[in-house]
Coordinates of C-alpha atoms and ligand atoms in Angstrom, one line a residue:
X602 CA 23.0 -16.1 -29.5
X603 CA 23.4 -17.9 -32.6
X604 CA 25.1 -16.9 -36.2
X605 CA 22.3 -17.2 -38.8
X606 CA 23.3 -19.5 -42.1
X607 CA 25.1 -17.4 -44.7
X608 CA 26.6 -18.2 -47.9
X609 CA 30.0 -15.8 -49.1
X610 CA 31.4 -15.9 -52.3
X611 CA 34.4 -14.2 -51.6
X612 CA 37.1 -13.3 -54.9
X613 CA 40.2 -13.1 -54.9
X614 CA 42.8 -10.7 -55.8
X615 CA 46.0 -9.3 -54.5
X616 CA 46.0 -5.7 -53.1
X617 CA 49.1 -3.4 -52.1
X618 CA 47.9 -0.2 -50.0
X619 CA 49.9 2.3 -49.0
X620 CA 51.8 6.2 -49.5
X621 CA 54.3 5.5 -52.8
X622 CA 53.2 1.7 -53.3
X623 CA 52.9 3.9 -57.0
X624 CA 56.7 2.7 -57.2
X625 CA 55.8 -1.0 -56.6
X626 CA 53.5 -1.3 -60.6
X627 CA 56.9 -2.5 -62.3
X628 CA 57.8 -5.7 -60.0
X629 CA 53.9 -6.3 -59.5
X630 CA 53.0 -6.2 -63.1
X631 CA 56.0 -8.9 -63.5
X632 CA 53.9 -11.2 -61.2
X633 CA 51.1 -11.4 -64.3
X634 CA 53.9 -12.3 -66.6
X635 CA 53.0 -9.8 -69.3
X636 CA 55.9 -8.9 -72.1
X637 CA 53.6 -6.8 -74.2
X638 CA 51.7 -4.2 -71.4
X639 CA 48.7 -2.2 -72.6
X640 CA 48.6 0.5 -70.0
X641 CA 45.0 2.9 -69.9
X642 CA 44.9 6.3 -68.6
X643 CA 42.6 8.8 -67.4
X644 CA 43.7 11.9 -69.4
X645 CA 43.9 13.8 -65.9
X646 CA 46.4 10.8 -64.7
X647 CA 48.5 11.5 -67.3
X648 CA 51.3 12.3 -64.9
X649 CA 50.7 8.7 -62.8
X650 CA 50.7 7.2 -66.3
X651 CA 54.1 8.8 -67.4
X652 CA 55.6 7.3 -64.4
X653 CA 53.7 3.8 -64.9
X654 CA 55.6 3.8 -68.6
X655 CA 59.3 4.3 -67.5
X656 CA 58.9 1.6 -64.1
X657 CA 57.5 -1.0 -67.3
X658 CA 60.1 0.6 -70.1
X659 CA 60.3 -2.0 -73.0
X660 CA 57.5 -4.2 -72.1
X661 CA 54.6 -1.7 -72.7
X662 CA 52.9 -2.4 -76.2
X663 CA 50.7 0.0 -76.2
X664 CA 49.0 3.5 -74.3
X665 CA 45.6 4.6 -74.2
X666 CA 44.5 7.5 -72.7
X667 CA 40.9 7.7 -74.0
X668 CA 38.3 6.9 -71.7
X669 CA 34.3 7.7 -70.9
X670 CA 32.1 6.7 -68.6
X671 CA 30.1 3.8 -68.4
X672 CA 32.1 2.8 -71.2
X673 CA 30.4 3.4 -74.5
X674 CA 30.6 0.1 -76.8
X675 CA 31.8 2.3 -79.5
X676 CA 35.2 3.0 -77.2
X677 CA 35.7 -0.3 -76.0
X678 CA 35.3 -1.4 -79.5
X679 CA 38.6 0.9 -80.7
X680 CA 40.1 0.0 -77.8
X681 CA 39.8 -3.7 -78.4
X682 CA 41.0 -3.4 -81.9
X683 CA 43.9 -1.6 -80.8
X684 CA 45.1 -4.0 -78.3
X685 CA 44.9 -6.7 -80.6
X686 CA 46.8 -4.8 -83.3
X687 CA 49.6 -4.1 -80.2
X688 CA 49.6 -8.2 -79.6
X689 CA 49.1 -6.9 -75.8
X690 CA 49.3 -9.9 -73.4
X691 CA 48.4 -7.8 -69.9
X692 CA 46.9 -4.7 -68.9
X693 CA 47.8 -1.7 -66.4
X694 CA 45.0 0.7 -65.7
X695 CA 45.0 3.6 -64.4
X696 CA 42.5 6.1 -62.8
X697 CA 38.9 6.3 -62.2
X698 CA 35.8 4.1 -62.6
X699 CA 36.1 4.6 -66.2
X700 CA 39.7 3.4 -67.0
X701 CA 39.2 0.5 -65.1
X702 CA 35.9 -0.1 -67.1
X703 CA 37.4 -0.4 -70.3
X704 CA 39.8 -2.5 -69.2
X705 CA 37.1 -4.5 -68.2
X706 CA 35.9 -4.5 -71.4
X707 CA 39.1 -5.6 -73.3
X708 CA 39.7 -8.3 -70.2
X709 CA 36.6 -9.5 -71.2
X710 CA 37.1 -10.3 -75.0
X711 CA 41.0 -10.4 -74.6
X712 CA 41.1 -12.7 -71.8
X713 CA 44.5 -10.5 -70.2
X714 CA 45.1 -10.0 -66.7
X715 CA 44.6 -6.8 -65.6
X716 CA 46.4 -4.8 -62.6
X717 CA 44.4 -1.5 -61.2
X718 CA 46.0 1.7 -59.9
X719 CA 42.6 3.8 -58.5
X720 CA 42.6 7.4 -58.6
X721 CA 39.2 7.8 -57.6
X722 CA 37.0 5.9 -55.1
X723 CA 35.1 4.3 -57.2
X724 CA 35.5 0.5 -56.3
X725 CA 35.4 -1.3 -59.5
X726 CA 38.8 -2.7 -59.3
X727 CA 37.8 -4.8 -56.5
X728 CA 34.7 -6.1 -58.6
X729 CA 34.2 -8.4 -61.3
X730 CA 30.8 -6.3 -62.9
X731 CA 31.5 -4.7 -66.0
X732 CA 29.2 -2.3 -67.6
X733 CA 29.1 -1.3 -71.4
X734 CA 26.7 1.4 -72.2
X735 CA 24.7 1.4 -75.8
X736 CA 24.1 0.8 -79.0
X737 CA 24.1 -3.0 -79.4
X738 CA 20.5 -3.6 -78.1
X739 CA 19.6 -0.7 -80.2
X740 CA 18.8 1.5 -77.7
X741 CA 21.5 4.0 -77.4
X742 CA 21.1 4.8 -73.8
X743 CA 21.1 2.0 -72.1
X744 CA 23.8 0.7 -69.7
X745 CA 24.3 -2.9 -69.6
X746 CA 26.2 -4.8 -66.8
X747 CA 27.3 -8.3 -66.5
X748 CA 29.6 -10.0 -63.6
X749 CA 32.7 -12.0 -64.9
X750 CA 35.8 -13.3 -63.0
X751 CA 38.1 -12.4 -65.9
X752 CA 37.4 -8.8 -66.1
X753 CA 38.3 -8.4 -61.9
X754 CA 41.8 -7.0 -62.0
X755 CA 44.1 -9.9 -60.3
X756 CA 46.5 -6.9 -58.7
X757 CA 45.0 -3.6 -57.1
X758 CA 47.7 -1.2 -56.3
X759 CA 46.3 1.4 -53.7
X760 CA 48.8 4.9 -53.0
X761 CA 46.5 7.3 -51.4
X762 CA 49.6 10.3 -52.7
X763 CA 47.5 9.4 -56.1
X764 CA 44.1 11.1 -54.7
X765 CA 45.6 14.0 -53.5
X766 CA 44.9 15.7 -56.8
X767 CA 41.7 15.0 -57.0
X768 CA 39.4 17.9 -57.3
X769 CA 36.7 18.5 -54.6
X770 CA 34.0 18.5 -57.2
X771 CA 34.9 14.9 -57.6
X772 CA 36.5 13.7 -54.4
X773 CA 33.0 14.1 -52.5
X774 CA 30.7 12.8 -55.2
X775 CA 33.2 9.7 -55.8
X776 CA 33.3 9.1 -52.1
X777 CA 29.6 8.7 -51.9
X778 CA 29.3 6.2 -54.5
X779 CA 31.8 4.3 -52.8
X780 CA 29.0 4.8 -49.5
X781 CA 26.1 3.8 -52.0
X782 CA 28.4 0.4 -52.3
X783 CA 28.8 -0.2 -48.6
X784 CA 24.7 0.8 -47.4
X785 CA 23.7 -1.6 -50.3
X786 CA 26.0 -4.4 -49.4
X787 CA 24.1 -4.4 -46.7
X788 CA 21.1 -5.7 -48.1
X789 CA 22.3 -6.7 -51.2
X790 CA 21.5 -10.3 -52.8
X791 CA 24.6 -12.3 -51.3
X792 CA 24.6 -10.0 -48.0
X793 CA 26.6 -11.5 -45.1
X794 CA 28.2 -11.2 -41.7
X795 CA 31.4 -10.4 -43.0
X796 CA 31.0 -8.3 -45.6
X797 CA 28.8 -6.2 -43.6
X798 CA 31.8 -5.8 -41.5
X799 CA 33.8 -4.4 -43.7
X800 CA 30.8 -2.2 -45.8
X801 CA 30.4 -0.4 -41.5
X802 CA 34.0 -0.2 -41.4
X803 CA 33.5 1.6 -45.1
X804 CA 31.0 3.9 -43.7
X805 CA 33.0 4.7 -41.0
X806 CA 36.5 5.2 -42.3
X807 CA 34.6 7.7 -45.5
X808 CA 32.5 9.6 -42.7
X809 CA 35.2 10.3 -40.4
X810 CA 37.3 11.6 -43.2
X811 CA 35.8 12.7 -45.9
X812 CA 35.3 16.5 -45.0
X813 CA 38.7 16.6 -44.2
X814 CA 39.7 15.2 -47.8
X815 CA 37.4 17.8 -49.3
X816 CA 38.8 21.2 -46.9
X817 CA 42.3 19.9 -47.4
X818 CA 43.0 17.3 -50.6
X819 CA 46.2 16.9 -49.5
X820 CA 46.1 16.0 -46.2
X821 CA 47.4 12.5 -46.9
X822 CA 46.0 10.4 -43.6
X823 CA 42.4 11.3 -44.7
X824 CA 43.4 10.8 -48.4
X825 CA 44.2 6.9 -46.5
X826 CA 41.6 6.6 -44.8
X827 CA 38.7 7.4 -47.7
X828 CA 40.8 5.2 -50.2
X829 CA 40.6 2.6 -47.8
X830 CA 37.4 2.9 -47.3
X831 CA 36.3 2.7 -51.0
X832 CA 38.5 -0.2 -50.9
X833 CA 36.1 -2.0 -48.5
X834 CA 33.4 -0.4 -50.2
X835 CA 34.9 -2.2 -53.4
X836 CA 34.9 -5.3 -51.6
X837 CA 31.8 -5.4 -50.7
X838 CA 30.1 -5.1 -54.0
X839 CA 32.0 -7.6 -55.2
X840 CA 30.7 -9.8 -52.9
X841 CA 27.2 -8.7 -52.8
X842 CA 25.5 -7.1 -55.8
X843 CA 23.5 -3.6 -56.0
X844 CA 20.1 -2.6 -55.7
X845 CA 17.1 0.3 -56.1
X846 CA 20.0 3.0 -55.4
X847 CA 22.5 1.9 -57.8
X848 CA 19.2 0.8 -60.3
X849 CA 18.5 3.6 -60.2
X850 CA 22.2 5.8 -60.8
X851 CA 22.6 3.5 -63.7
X852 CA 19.3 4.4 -65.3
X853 CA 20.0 8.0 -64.8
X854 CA 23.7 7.9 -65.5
X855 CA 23.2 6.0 -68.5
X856 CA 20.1 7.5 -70.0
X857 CA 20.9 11.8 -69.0
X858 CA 24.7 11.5 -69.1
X859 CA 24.9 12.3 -65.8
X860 CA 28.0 12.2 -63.8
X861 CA 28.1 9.0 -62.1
X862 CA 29.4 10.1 -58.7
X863 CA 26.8 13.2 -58.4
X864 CA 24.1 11.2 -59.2
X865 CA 25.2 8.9 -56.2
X866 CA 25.5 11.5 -53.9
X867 CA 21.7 13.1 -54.6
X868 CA 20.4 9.8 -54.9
X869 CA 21.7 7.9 -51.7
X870 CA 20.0 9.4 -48.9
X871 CA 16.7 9.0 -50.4
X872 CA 17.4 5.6 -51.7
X873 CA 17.8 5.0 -47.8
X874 CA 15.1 6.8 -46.7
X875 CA 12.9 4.6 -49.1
X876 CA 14.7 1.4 -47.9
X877 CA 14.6 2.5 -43.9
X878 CA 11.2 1.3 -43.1
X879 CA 12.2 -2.4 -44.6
X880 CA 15.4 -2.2 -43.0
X881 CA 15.4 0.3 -39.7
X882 CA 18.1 -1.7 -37.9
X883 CA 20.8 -1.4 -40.5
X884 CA 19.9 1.9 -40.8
X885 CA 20.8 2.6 -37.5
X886 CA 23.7 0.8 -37.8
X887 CA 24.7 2.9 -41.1
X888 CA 23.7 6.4 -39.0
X889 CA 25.7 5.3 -36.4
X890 CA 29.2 4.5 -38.4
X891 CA 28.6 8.0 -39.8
X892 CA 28.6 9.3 -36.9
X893 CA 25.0 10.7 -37.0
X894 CA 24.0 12.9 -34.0
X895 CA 21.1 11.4 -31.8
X896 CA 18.0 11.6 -33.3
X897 CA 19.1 11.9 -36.8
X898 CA 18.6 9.4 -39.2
X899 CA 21.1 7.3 -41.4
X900 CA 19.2 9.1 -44.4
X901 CA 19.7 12.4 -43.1
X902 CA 23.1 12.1 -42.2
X903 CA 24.2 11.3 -45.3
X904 CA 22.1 14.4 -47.3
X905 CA 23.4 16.6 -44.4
X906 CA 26.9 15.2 -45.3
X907 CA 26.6 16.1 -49.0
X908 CA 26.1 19.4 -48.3
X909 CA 28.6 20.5 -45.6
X910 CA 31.3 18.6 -48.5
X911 CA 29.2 20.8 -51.5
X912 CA 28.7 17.7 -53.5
X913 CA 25.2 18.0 -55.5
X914 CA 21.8 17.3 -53.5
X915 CA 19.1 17.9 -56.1
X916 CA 18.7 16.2 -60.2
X917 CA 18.0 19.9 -60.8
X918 CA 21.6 20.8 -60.0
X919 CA 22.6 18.0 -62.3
X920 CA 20.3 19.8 -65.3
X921 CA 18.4 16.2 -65.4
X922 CA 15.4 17.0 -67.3
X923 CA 12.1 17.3 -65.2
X924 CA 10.5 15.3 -68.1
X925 CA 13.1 12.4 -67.9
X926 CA 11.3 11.2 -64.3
X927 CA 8.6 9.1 -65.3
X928 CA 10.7 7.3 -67.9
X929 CA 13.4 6.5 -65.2
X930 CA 11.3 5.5 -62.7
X931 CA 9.7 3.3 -65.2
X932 CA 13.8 1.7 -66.1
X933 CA 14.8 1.9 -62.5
X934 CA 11.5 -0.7 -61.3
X935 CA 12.2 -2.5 -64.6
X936 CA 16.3 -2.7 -63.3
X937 CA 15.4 -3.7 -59.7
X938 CA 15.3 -7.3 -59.1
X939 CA 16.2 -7.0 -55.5
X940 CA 15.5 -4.5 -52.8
X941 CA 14.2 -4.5 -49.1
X942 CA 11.3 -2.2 -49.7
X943 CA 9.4 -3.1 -52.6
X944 CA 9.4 -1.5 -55.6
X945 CA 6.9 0.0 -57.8
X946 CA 7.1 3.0 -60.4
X947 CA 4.5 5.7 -57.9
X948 CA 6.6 5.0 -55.0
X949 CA 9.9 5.0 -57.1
X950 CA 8.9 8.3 -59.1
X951 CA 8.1 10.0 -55.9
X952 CA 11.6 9.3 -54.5
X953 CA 12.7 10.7 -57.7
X954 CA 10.8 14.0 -57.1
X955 CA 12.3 14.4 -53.8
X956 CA 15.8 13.9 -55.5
X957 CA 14.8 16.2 -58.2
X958 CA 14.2 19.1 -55.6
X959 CA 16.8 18.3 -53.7
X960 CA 14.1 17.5 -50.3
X961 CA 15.7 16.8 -47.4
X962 CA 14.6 13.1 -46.5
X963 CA 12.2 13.6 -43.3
Ligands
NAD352 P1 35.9 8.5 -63.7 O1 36.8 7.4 -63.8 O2 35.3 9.0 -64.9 O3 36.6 9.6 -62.8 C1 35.9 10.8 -62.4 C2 36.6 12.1 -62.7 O4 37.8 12.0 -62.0 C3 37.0 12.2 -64.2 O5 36.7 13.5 -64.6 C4 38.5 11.9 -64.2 O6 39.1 12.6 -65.3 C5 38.9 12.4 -62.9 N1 40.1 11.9 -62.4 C6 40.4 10.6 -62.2 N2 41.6 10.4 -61.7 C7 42.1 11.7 -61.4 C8 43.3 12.2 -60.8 N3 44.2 11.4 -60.4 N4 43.4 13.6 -60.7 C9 42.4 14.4 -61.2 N5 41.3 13.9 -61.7 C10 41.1 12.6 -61.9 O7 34.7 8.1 -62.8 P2 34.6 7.3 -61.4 O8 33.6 8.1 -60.6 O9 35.9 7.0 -60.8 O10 33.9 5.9 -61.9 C11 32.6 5.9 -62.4 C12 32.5 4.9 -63.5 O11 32.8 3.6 -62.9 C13 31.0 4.7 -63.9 O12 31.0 4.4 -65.3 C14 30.5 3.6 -63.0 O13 29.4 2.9 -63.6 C15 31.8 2.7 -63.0 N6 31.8 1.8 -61.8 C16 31.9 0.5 -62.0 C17 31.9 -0.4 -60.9 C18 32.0 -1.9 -61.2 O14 32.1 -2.6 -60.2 N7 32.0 -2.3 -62.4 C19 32.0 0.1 -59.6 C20 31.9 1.5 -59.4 C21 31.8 2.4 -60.5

């Protein structure tokens, strides 16, 4: 046996997990040394936010409790202006995929150290990818994403009390993009030993938990479990970097308004059935931390898995326009710089028909 050469660029980053670590945001935002705190909020984690504001009292400058997703320039633009008119040093965000996008996007031009407070399972806060969606190319639909060290928050506070609230409709489809991140880890450009420990571990801790999460949100040891394993799944695009399936989400995210987490959840299993016959090993390996029954494969697992948790399995469901296909699969080959299975726009449009009707991969 030998180890094969690797190269792992691992970031940094402090992270505090566990039930009520809520109560630890005022002595851990200290550590970034911030007197004038700009806290974002998710409208729907309002409540979380309230209690953010009185641990920080006097040192918040400013709230904001606007956010989209994929963060539309024209937002992070207001938002920007606003935190420079607050003189805001620091930032505490709080919520889903999209808080911690913007403040991403004010990191980025602001230079402030950001501490994240998930409410989803969408990973970002482990990442230092920031995305800003239209119109400063022009062209009004299109998501752009970049990779910067300042925009990774420095402090990740993890309560998994904060997901109990989560709706199903969301709680399933988030949890699958946080899968998407571990299976493309995997394979990813920067893929390695380690991280493909912790992207299994991922799979596993979201499969065995998951449907449980979904049946009963506040069963808290699940709600653990799933928010760890987005953590790991966090991790491991940080580390590593996306390919065809999140190409792909972005495209049709970005271009159909499409809700980012049930776009993940059609579009994973037949972004591994494509990739399975470049890949069949770590296929297996992904059916296997799932838990797929013998003879199943990692692709159907994880469409068979969307629908016993009732997240979306067809683009139809999602009202994505029949139409819109050729032009995405044309974006998504355009996107995809790295993949096992090579890409081209037939094989990519058919994928997108399967997703479309909602096939069960074979
Ligand atoms: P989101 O932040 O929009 O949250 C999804 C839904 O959950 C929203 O309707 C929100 O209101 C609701 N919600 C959030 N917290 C809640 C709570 N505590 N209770 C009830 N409802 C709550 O979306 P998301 O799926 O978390 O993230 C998707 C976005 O993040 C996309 O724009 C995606 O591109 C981006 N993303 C970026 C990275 C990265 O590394 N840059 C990684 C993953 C995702």
């Amino acid at each position: 046996m030998s180890t094969a050469p690797f190269t792992y660029d691992a970031n940094p980053g402090r992270v505090v997990f566990g039930i009520g670590s809520l109560a630890r945001v005022g002595e851990e935002s200290a550590r970034l040394g911030g007197r004038r705190v700009l806290v974002i909020t998710d409208a729907e984690a309002k409540a979380i936010a309230d209690a953010v504001v009185e641990q920080l009292g006097d040192r918040v400058a400013l709230v904001w409790d606007e956010v989209a997703q994929h963060v539309p320039i024209e937002l992070a633009e207001r938002a920007r202006a606003a935190a420079t008119a607050a003189a805001i040093d620091s930032i505490v965000c709080i919520g889903g995929g999209s808080s911690t996008g913007l403040a991403k996007a004010i990191a980025l031009t602001h230079g402030v150290p950001v501490l994240a407070v998930p409410t989803t399972y969408a990973g970002s806060e482990m990442t230092p990818i920031y995305g800003l969606t239209g119109p400063s190319g022009g062209d009004t639909s299109r998501k752009a994403t970049g990779k910067d060290p300042i925009v990774q928050p420095r402090i990740v506070i993890y309560d998994p009390e904060l997901t109990v609230g989560l709706p199903a409709a969301v709680t399933g489809p988030s949890a699958f993009n946080a899968l998407a991140h571990c299976v493309e880890a995997l394979y990813a450009a920067g893929a390695n030993p380690v991280i493909t420990l912790l992207a299994l571990d991922g799979i596993a801790a979201i499969g065995r938990s998951i449907t449980t999460c979904v049946r009963e949100p506040a069963n808290v040891d699940a709600r653990s479990d799933v928010l760890y394993g987005a953590y790991l799944a966090g991790v491991s695009l940080g580390a590593t970097g996306t390919a065809l399936h999140h190409k792909c989400c972005h495209v049709l995210g970005g271009t159909f308004h499409l809700v980012h987490g049930e776009v993940n959840a059609v579009i994973l299993p037949h972004a591994v059935a494509y990739n399975a016959p470049a890949v069949p090993e770590l296929m297996v390996k992904v059916g296997t931390a799932l838990g797929a029954p013998a003879g199943v494969s990692a692709a159907r697992a994880l469409f068979d898995l969307a629908a016993s948790i009732g997240a979306p399995s067809s683009l139809k469901a999602l009202s994505m326009p029949h139409e819109g296909l050729d032009d995405a699969a044309a974006r998504t080959v355009a996107d995809t710089t790295v993949n096992p299975r090579p890409v081209n726009v037939a094989s990519v449009r058919a994928m997108l028909e399967d997703a479309y009707e909602g096939r069960r991969p074979a």
